[in-house]
XYZ file of C-alpha atoms in Angstrom:
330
model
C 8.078 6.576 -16.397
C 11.348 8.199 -14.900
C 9.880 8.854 -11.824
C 9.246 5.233 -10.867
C 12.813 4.818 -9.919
C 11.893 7.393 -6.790
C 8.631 6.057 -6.033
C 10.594 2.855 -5.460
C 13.138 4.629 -3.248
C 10.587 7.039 -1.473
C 9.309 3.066 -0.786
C 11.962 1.285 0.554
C 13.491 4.772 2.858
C 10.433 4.702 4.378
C 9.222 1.223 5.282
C 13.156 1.100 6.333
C 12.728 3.998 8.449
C 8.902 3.103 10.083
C 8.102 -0.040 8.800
C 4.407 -0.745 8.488
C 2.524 1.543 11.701
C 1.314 -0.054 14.268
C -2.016 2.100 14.581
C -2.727 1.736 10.531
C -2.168 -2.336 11.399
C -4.876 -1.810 14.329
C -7.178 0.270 12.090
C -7.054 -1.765 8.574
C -4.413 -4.428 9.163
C -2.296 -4.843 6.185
C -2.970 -5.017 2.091
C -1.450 -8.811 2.556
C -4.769 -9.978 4.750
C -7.260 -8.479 2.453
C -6.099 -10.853 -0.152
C -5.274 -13.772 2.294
C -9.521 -13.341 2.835
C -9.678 -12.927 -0.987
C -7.811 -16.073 -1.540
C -9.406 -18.024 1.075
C -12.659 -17.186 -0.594
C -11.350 -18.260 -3.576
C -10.128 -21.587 -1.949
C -13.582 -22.670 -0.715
C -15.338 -21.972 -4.100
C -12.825 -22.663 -6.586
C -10.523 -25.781 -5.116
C -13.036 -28.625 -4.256
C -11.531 -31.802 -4.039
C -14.531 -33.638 -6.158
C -12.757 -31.661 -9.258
C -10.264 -33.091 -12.073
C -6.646 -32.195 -11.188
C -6.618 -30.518 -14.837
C -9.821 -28.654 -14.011
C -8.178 -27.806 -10.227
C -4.882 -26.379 -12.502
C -7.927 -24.076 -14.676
C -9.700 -22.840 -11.446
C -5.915 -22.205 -10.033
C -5.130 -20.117 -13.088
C -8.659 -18.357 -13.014
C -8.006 -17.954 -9.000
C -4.576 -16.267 -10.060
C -5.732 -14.220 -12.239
C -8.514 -12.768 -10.243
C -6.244 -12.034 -6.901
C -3.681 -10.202 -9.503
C -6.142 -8.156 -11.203
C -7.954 -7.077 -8.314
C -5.281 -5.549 -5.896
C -3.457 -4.494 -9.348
C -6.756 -2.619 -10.791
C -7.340 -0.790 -7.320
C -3.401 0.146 -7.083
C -3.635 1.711 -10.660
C -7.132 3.720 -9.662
C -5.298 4.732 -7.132
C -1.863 5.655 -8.698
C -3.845 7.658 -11.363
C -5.778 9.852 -8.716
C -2.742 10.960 -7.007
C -1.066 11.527 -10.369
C 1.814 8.681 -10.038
C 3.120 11.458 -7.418
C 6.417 9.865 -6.484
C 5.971 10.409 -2.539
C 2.705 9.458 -2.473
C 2.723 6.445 -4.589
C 6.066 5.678 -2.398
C 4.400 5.868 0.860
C 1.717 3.135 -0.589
C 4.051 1.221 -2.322
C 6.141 1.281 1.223
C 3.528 -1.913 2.710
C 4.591 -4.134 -0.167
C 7.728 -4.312 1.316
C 9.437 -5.894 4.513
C 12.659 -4.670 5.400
C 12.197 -3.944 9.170
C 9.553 -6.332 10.257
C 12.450 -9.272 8.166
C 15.718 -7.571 10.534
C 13.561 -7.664 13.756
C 12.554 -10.995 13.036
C 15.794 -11.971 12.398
C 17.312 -10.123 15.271
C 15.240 -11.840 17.447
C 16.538 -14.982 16.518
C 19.845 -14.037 17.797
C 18.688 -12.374 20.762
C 16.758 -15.239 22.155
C 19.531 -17.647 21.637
C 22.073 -15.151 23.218
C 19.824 -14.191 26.395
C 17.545 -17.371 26.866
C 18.426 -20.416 25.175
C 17.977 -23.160 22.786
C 14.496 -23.521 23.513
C 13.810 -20.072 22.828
C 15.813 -19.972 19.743
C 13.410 -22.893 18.504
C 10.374 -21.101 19.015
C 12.360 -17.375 17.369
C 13.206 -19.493 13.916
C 9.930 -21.444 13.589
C 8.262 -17.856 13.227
C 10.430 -17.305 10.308
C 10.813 -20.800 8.353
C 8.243 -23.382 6.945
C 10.917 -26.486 8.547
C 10.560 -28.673 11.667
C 12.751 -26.830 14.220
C 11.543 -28.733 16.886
C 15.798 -30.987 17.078
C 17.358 -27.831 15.566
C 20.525 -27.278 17.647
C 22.380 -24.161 17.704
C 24.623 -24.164 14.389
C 21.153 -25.307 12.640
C 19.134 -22.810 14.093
C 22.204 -19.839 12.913
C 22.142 -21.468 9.509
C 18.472 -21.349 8.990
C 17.991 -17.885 10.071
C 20.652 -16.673 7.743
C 19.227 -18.875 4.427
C 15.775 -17.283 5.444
C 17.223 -13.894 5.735
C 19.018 -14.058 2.218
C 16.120 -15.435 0.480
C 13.442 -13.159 2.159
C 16.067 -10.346 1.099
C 15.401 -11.024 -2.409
C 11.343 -12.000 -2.048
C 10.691 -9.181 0.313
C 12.802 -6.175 -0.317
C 14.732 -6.362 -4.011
C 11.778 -8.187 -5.798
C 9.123 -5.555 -4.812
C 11.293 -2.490 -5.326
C 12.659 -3.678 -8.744
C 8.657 -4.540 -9.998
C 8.461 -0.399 -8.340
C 10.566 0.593 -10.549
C 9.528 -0.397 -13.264
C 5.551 -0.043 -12.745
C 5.417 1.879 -9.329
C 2.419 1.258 -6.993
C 0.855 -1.088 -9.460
C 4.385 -2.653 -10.208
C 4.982 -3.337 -6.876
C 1.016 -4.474 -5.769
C 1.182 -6.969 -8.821
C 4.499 -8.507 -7.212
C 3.312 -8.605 -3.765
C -0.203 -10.149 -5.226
C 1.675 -12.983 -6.918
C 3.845 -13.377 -4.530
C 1.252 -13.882 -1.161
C -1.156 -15.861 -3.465
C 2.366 -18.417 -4.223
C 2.615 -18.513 0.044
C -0.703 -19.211 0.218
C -1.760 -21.906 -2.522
C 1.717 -22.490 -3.930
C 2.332 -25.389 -2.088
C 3.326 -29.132 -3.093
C 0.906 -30.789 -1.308
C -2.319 -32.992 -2.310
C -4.514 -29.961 -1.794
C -2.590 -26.894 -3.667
C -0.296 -29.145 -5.883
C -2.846 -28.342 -9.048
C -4.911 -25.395 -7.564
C -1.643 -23.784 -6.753
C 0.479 -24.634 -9.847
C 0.073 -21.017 -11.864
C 0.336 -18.974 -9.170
C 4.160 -20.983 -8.188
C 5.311 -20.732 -11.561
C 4.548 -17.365 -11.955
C 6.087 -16.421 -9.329
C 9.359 -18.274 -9.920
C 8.697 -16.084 -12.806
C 8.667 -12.854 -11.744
C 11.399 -13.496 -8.942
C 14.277 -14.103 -11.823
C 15.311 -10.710 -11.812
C 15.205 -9.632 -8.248
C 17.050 -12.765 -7.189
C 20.273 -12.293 -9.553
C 20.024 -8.450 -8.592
C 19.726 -9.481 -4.446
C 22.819 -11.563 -5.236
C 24.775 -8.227 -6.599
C 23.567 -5.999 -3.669
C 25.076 -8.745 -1.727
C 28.186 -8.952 -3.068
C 28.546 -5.103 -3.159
C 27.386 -5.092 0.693
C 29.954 -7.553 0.794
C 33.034 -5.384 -0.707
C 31.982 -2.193 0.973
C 31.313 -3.799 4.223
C 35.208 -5.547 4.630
C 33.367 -8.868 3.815
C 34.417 -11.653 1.460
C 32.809 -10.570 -1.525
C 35.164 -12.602 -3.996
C 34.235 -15.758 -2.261
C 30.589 -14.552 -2.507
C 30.666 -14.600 -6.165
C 32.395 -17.674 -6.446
C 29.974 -19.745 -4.268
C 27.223 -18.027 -6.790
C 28.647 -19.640 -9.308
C 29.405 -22.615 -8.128
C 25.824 -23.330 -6.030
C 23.518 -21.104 -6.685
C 22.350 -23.168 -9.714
C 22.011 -26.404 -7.440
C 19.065 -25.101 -5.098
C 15.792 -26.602 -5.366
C 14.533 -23.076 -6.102
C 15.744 -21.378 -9.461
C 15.627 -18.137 -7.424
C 16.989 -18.615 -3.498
C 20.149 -19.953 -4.718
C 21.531 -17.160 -5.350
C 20.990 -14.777 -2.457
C 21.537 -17.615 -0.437
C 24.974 -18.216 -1.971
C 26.450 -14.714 -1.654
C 25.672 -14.538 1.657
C 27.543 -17.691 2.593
C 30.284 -17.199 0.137
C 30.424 -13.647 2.031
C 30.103 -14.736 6.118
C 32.314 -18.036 5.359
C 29.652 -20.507 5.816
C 28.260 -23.495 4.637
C 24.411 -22.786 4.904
C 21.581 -25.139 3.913
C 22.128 -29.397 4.342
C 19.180 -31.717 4.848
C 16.549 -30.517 7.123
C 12.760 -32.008 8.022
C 9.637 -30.890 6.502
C 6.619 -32.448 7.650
C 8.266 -35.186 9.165
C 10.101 -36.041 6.323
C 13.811 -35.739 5.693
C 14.839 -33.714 2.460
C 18.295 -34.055 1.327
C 19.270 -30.198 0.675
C 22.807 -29.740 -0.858
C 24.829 -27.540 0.946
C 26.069 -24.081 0.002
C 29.284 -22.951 0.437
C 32.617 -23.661 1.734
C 32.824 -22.443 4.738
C 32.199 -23.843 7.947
C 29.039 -25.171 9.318
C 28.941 -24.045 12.998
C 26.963 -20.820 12.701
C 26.648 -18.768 15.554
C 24.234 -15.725 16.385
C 27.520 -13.803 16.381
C 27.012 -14.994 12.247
C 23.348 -13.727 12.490
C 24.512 -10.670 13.549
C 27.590 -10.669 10.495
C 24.484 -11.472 7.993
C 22.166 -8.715 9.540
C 24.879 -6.022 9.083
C 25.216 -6.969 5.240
C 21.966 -6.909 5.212
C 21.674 -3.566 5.931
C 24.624 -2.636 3.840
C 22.398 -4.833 0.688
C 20.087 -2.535 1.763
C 21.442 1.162 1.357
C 23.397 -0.242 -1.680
C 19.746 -0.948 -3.239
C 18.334 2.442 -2.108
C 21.225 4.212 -3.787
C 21.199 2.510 -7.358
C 17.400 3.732 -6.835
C 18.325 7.093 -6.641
C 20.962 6.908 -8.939
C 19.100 5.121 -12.170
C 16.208 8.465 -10.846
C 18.326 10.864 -11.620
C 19.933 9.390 -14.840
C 16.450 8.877 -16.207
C 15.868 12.372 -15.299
C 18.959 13.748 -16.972
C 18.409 11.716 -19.701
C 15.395 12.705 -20.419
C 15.989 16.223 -19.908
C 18.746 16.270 -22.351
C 16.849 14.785 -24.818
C 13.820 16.798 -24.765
C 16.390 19.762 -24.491
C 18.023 18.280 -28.318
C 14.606 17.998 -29.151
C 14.168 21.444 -28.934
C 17.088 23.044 -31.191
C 16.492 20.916 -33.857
């Protein structure tokens, strides 16, 4: 429909402008722990570790299936009663993104090492990244916020809005279903490895898109925000392929192509050391002056998606307005 385009906008302006209430959180928390209960549920029932790793794959895909369909069924009811009304359906779709609640996190990153040390800045990043940050010093602390706030940029914000636009509310709830049931069960690990397996490949799936359009936004934050944007596409070129993920890659690259930075290098998971290539050329002593750099082109990424929103609305709009109007004298 040619209105999906502006539900998607009305979504992202608004969870940009409010974010998810406070009061609404206190009254029904949010869509993303009804389905964390729905997938715990699942869990207990479906992933028992007396079953066959090929039978723990089936239940995984059943499991998958069943925490898509549900949130995607009630999104459509729900779409349908209100018509697909682009403001409406907007304001809904708004909780299936994460554009504030990702900068304040981020922000307060910076902020804590800037006002009360490396300590502090320890406990800021763990909130935000799955890695041991317990020997993180300051550079490593810089460059893990800013690989967390590229890739979340394309997971959090571009991915839901583009699924939006094409299938508004239930485009954007069948995302953000895949999506949390990957963060939940998507894991490589003896206990989700199998039972998780469908739900991480689908949502490597779904991601492709978003994460080559993230990597535009990027480079067009880049250009209009007096950033390096031609080093931004080369390091896409170059590295995004490399990354252990066929999607982060390449949000992560523009953004250090962009800042002049060499993000990502081995870090600890678990206790165990994984040997991440780098990306980029720049240098590797980030500072929360550079969390501050990547937090203004995120922003920028951010109104750059909101207008080619807006702008693909209203060329639908004339398009199909001309055509019906063609339509008509012959």
């Amino acid at each position: 429909m040619p209105f999906f385009p502006l539900t998607a906008f009305v979504a992202t302006l608004t969870e940009g402008l409010f974010g998810y209430p406070k009061r609404l959180y206190s009254a029904i928390r949010h869509p993303v722990m009804w389905q964390g209960a729905l997938i715990s549920m699942l869990g207990r029932r479906l992933n028992r570790p007396t079953f066959s790793r090929h039978k723990r794959i089936a239940t995984g895909a059943l499991a998958t299936g069943i925490l898509t369909a549900v949130p995607v069924g009630l999104a459509t009811l729900a779409a349908r009663s209100l018509r697909h009304s682009p403001i409406a359906c907007g304001l809904l779709a708004s909780s299936c993104l994460a554009q504030r609640s990702l900068h304040e996190h981020v922000e307060a990153v910076a902020q804590a090492l800037e006002d009360r040390g490396l300590s502090e800045g320890r406990q800021a990043v763990s909130m935000i990244v799955g890695r041991d940050t317990s020997a993180l010093d300051e550079a490593a602390i810089c460059r893990a916020t800013i690989e967390t706030l590229a890739e979340n940029f394309s997971d959090g914000i571009v991915a839901p809005a583009f699924w939006c636009a094409l299938g508004g509310l239930p485009g954007a709830v069948f995302y953000k279903a895949v999506n949390t049931a990957d963060s939940m069960i998507g894991h490589r690990n003896e206990r989700y490895e199998a039972f998780g397996k469908t739900a991480a490949r689908l949502d490597d799936l779904i991601n492709l898109p978003a994460s080559r359009l993230s990597a535009f936004w990027i480079i067009a934050a880049a250009f209009f925000t007096g950033q390096d944007w031609k080093t931004a596409f080369r390091t896409i070129r170059r590295d995004a392929r490399h990354h252990r993920s066929p999607n982060a890659g390449w949000p992560e690259a523009a953004m250090a192509g962009a800042l002049g930075l060499s993000i990502g290098g081995p870090r600890l998971y678990n206790g165990t050391l994984a040997n991440v290539r780098w990306i980029g050329e720049g240098r590797q002593e980030a500072t929360p002056a550079d969390i501050r750099r990547a937090l203004e082109l995120y922003r920028a990424a951010c109104v750059v998606q909101s207008g080619a929103l807006l702008a693909l609305f209203f060329h639908l709009h004339w398009y199909r307005k001309n055509k019906s109007r063609n339509q008509k004298l012959h």
